[in-house]
Structures are given as C-alpha cells and as structure tokens.
Amino acid sequence: MHVKRSMPKADRRRLIASDSMSDFNMVAPEDFSDDNRLSSSLAMRKKKHKNETSAPAKNKQENGRHEASEPSFEASEPLFEASEPLFEDAHQVELQLLAIETRRLDFEVAQWKQQQMLRREALQLKREEIKLKEVTTKQQQHTHIMELKTGILQALDQVGQPPAPARKYLALLEG
C-alpha cells in the first residue's frame, strides 16, 4: 500500500512551478504559432513524459540507451503526489498575495497618516512661532512708544513748557 506524505506548501508550490516550467520547456518553438496546436502538442508531450517516467528502468537498459546521468524511476515510486487539487493551491497563493498587498496598503496608509500628523504639528508650530513674533513685535512697539513719551516729557520739561501741550504730543503718538 502506498502512504501519502504531506509536503510543506512552499515545497509543493515550487514543485508545481518547476513542473509547469519543464512542460513549457518541452514545447518546441514552432508550436507557438497556433494556440490550438500548442495546447494539443503540450498535452501530447505531457502524456509522453508521463509514459516515459512510469516505464520500468529495465526497458531503458535493454534498448542500450540508458545513460548513467539519467535517474531511473519505477512505476511504484511517483515523483509527486498532490494531497490537494492545484486550484486550491492557486486560490491559497492568491489569498496570500492579497494578504501581502493588504499589509502593504495598511503600511502605506499608516505612513501617510503619520506624515499628515507631522505636517499638522509643523503647521501648529509655525502658527505658534508667528503668534510669538506678533507678541514680541507688539511689545517692542509698546516699549518704543514708552521711550518716546519719556523723551518728549523730558524735552518739554527742559524747555519749561507746561504738561498740557505735552498731552497733545502724547495723543499724537498714541494716535
């Protein structure tokens, strides 16, 4: 009795991919001209390939064509037994690709949100900087006005003018 062994999914995919590539390599270049001929030729070559691999090794030795570098396979030793149909593997691969794409998109969204947050913080810092500059400018203007008032009062005091005309000048400054 034959015991089925389960293969890791990655090994199974590699084996399927290499099997499909070997089928592709068996197709002659002239078969590429017509799709119908390609599919029928490919089917014939697959059938021929299966017959060759399942033939006993002693038949090859009797023909005298057996080469030492060619491995011999007996019918009781299959190369690969799929425990699941191929279309399920294709769906699983597609689901894995979709999961990878989803993770990539989630990462891009998170990165975009982080960039937006940093931009908002930078704009907030710019606003605060502008407000501080406005406050500083107003304080400097107020200090300058106070210095001018002091200078005017001292000048009027030196000239001997009464404070009433000084108020006119001060009103013009605050104006």
mmCIF file of C-alpha atoms in Angstrom:
data_model
loop_
_atom_site.group_PDB
_atom_site.id
_atom_site.type_symbol
_atom_site.label_atom_id
_atom_site.label_comp_id
_atom_site.label_asym_id
_atom_site.label_seq_id
_atom_site.Cartn_x
_atom_site.Cartn_y
_atom_site.Cartn_z
ATOM 1 C CA MET A 1 0.000 0.000 0.000
ATOM 2 C CA HIS A 2 1.186 3.485 -0.833
ATOM 3 C CA VAL A 3 1.443 6.003 2.004
ATOM 4 C CA LYS A 4 0.809 9.631 1.038
ATOM 5 C CA ARG A 5 3.273 12.051 2.520
ATOM 6 C CA SER A 6 2.323 15.659 3.011
ATOM 7 C CA MET A 7 4.738 18.244 1.707
ATOM 8 C CA PRO A 8 5.099 21.764 3.029
ATOM 9 C CA LYS A 9 3.054 24.183 0.948
ATOM 10 C CA ALA A 10 6.115 26.117 -0.207
ATOM 11 C CA ASP A 11 7.782 22.907 -1.461
ATOM 12 C CA ARG A 12 4.574 21.899 -3.208
ATOM 13 C CA ARG A 13 4.351 25.291 -4.950
ATOM 14 C CA ARG A 14 7.994 25.094 -6.044
ATOM 15 C CA LEU A 15 7.451 21.601 -7.404
ATOM 16 C CA ILE A 16 4.326 22.679 -9.280
ATOM 17 C CA ALA A 17 6.132 25.705 -10.691
ATOM 18 C CA SER A 18 9.131 23.640 -11.785
ATOM 19 C CA ASP A 19 6.812 21.026 -13.299
ATOM 20 C CA SER A 20 4.978 23.676 -15.301
ATOM 21 C CA MET A 21 8.312 25.167 -16.417
ATOM 22 C CA SER A 22 9.561 21.759 -17.540
ATOM 23 C CA ASP A 23 6.324 21.303 -19.502
ATOM 24 C CA PHE A 24 6.880 24.708 -21.055
ATOM 25 C CA ASN A 25 10.481 23.802 -21.939
ATOM 26 C CA MET A 26 9.313 20.649 -23.702
ATOM 27 C CA VAL A 27 7.239 22.679 -26.181
ATOM 28 C CA ALA A 28 9.006 23.272 -29.479
ATOM 29 C CA PRO A 29 9.291 26.891 -30.697
ATOM 30 C CA GLU A 30 7.283 26.156 -33.837
ATOM 31 C CA ASP A 31 4.339 25.235 -31.607
ATOM 32 C CA PHE A 32 3.975 28.855 -30.509
ATOM 33 C CA SER A 33 2.406 29.920 -33.807
ATOM 34 C CA ASP A 34 -1.052 28.484 -33.099
ATOM 35 C CA ASP A 35 -2.755 28.223 -29.690
ATOM 36 C CA ASN A 36 -4.691 25.079 -30.630
ATOM 37 C CA ARG A 37 -1.579 23.310 -31.833
ATOM 38 C CA LEU A 38 0.238 24.472 -28.698
ATOM 39 C CA SER A 39 -2.321 23.012 -26.319
ATOM 40 C CA SER A 40 -2.592 19.718 -28.226
ATOM 41 C CA SER A 41 1.184 19.464 -28.571
ATOM 42 C CA LEU A 42 1.612 20.238 -24.885
ATOM 43 C CA ALA A 43 -0.951 17.590 -23.958
ATOM 44 C CA MET A 44 0.810 15.018 -26.160
ATOM 45 C CA ARG A 45 4.196 15.871 -24.672
ATOM 46 C CA LYS A 46 2.813 15.609 -21.116
ATOM 47 C CA LYS A 47 1.331 12.227 -21.947
ATOM 48 C CA LYS A 48 4.607 11.090 -23.485
ATOM 49 C CA HIS A 49 6.554 12.424 -20.483
ATOM 50 C CA LYS A 50 4.274 10.535 -18.066
ATOM 51 C CA ASN A 51 4.698 7.319 -20.047
ATOM 52 C CA GLU A 52 8.474 7.704 -20.043
ATOM 53 C CA THR A 53 8.694 8.296 -16.301
ATOM 54 C CA SER A 54 6.391 5.406 -15.475
ATOM 55 C CA ALA A 55 8.205 2.849 -17.690
ATOM 56 C CA PRO A 56 10.416 0.371 -15.798
ATOM 57 C CA ALA A 57 14.134 1.052 -15.771
ATOM 58 C CA LYS A 58 14.996 -2.338 -17.296
ATOM 59 C CA ASN A 59 13.319 -1.369 -20.597
ATOM 60 C CA LYS A 60 15.753 1.507 -20.972
ATOM 61 C CA GLN A 61 18.698 -0.752 -20.240
ATOM 62 C CA GLU A 62 17.561 -3.298 -22.830
ATOM 63 C CA ASN A 63 17.460 -0.622 -25.528
ATOM 64 C CA GLY A 64 21.082 0.292 -24.788
ATOM 65 C CA ARG A 65 20.241 3.948 -24.450
ATOM 66 C CA HIS A 66 20.487 4.160 -20.688
ATOM 67 C CA GLU A 67 22.867 6.896 -19.568
ATOM 68 C CA ALA A 68 24.493 6.970 -16.164
ATOM 69 C CA SER A 69 23.447 10.585 -15.517
ATOM 70 C CA GLU A 70 19.737 9.862 -16.110
ATOM 71 C CA PRO A 71 17.889 8.756 -12.983
ATOM 72 C CA SER A 72 15.627 5.767 -13.387
ATOM 73 C CA PHE A 73 12.163 5.765 -11.887
ATOM 74 C CA GLU A 74 9.902 2.834 -11.321
ATOM 75 C CA ALA A 75 6.123 2.980 -11.503
ATOM 76 C CA SER A 76 5.860 2.320 -7.767
ATOM 77 C CA GLU A 77 7.865 5.489 -6.961
ATOM 78 C CA PRO A 78 5.834 8.511 -8.026
ATOM 79 C CA LEU A 79 7.663 11.822 -8.221
ATOM 80 C CA PHE A 80 4.911 13.834 -6.618
ATOM 81 C CA GLU A 81 1.534 13.094 -5.188
ATOM 82 C CA ALA A 82 -0.620 16.162 -4.623
ATOM 83 C CA SER A 83 -2.613 15.881 -1.438
ATOM 84 C CA GLU A 84 -4.754 18.849 -2.563
ATOM 85 C CA PRO A 85 -6.001 19.873 -6.001
ATOM 86 C CA LEU A 86 -3.960 22.504 -7.804
ATOM 87 C CA PHE A 87 -6.764 25.042 -7.981
ATOM 88 C CA GLU A 88 -6.916 25.188 -4.170
ATOM 89 C CA ASP A 89 -3.204 25.953 -4.090
ATOM 90 C CA ALA A 90 -3.736 28.691 -6.656
ATOM 91 C CA HIS A 91 -6.505 30.149 -4.531
ATOM 92 C CA GLN A 92 -4.312 29.936 -1.435
ATOM 93 C CA VAL A 93 -1.476 31.667 -3.252
ATOM 94 C CA GLU A 94 -3.884 34.343 -4.451
ATOM 95 C CA LEU A 95 -5.174 34.811 -0.903
ATOM 96 C CA GLN A 96 -1.618 35.095 0.398
ATOM 97 C CA LEU A 97 -0.809 37.666 -2.270
ATOM 98 C CA LEU A 98 -3.932 39.602 -1.341
ATOM 99 C CA ALA A 99 -2.940 39.448 2.327
ATOM 100 C CA ILE A 100 0.529 40.761 1.475
ATOM 101 C CA GLU A 101 -0.976 43.539 -0.648
ATOM 102 C CA THR A 102 -3.371 44.398 2.190
ATOM 103 C CA ARG A 103 -0.486 44.620 4.668
ATOM 104 C CA ARG A 104 1.460 46.808 2.250
ATOM 105 C CA LEU A 105 -1.511 49.129 1.769
ATOM 106 C CA ASP A 106 -2.120 49.239 5.529
ATOM 107 C CA PHE A 107 1.510 50.214 5.998
ATOM 108 C CA GLU A 108 1.216 52.944 3.357
ATOM 109 C CA VAL A 109 -1.956 54.285 4.993
ATOM 110 C CA ALA A 110 -0.281 54.315 8.414
ATOM 111 C CA GLN A 111 2.748 56.046 6.910
ATOM 112 C CA TRP A 112 0.509 58.629 5.183
ATOM 113 C CA LYS A 113 -1.380 59.281 8.443
ATOM 114 C CA GLN A 114 1.911 59.745 10.270
ATOM 115 C CA GLN A 115 3.090 62.210 7.618
ATOM 116 C CA GLN A 116 -0.185 64.134 7.881
ATOM 117 C CA MET A 117 0.177 64.262 11.659
ATOM 118 C CA LEU A 118 3.741 65.567 11.314
ATOM 119 C CA ARG A 119 2.566 68.193 8.804
ATOM 120 C CA ARG A 120 -0.187 69.315 11.189
ATOM 121 C CA GLU A 121 2.328 69.561 14.029
ATOM 122 C CA ALA A 122 4.697 71.553 11.804
ATOM 123 C CA LEU A 123 1.862 73.932 10.850
ATOM 124 C CA GLN A 124 0.890 74.296 14.511
ATOM 125 C CA LEU A 125 4.493 75.146 15.394
ATOM 126 C CA LYS A 126 4.595 77.718 12.577
ATOM 127 C CA ARG A 127 1.360 79.299 13.884
ATOM 128 C CA GLU A 128 2.800 79.487 17.397
ATOM 129 C CA GLU A 129 6.015 80.990 16.028
ATOM 130 C CA ILE A 130 4.044 83.644 14.119
ATOM 131 C CA LYS A 131 1.968 84.460 17.223
ATOM 132 C CA LEU A 132 5.121 84.790 19.329
ATOM 133 C CA LYS A 133 6.653 87.098 16.730
ATOM 134 C CA GLU A 134 3.488 89.229 16.750
ATOM 135 C CA VAL A 135 3.536 89.436 20.546
ATOM 136 C CA THR A 136 7.240 90.291 20.518
ATOM 137 C CA THR A 137 6.701 92.968 17.863
ATOM 138 C CA LYS A 138 3.818 94.499 19.843
ATOM 139 C CA GLN A 139 5.937 94.517 22.994
ATOM 140 C CA GLN A 140 8.798 96.181 21.132
ATOM 141 C CA GLN A 141 6.412 98.799 19.699
ATOM 142 C CA HIS A 142 4.955 99.446 23.157
ATOM 143 C CA THR A 143 8.457 99.784 24.608
ATOM 144 C CA HIS A 144 9.424 102.169 21.808
ATOM 145 C CA ILE A 145 6.287 104.304 22.428
ATOM 146 C CA MET A 146 7.075 104.456 26.143
ATOM 147 C CA GLU A 147 10.636 105.570 25.353
ATOM 148 C CA LEU A 148 9.287 108.288 23.020
ATOM 149 C CA LYS A 149 6.840 109.518 25.672
ATOM 150 C CA THR A 150 9.617 109.688 28.199
ATOM 151 C CA GLY A 151 11.822 111.591 25.758
ATOM 152 C CA ILE A 152 9.043 114.090 24.920
ATOM 153 C CA LEU A 153 8.240 114.727 28.574
ATOM 154 C CA GLN A 154 11.911 115.286 29.357
ATOM 155 C CA ALA A 155 12.306 117.659 26.381
ATOM 156 C CA LEU A 156 9.229 119.698 27.349
ATOM 157 C CA ASP A 157 10.393 119.818 30.958
ATOM 158 C CA GLN A 158 13.780 121.154 29.864
ATOM 159 C CA VAL A 159 12.162 123.837 27.707
ATOM 160 C CA GLY A 160 9.836 124.796 30.550
ATOM 161 C CA GLN A 161 6.554 124.005 28.830
ATOM 162 C CA PRO A 162 3.557 123.036 30.995
ATOM 163 C CA PRO A 163 2.250 119.424 30.808
ATOM 164 C CA ALA A 164 -0.950 120.421 28.900
ATOM 165 C CA PRO A 165 0.791 120.853 25.498
ATOM 166 C CA ALA A 166 2.716 117.659 26.201
ATOM 167 C CA ARG A 167 -0.568 115.781 26.289
ATOM 168 C CA LYS A 168 -1.244 116.875 22.700
ATOM 169 C CA TYR A 169 2.047 115.368 21.599
ATOM 170 C CA LEU A 170 1.353 112.186 23.553
ATOM 171 C CA ALA A 171 -2.106 111.892 21.964
ATOM 172 C CA LEU A 172 -0.494 112.203 18.535
ATOM 173 C CA LEU A 173 1.948 109.403 19.402
ATOM 174 C CA GLU A 174 -0.778 107.048 20.594
ATOM 175 C CA GLY A 175 -2.928 108.141 17.670
#
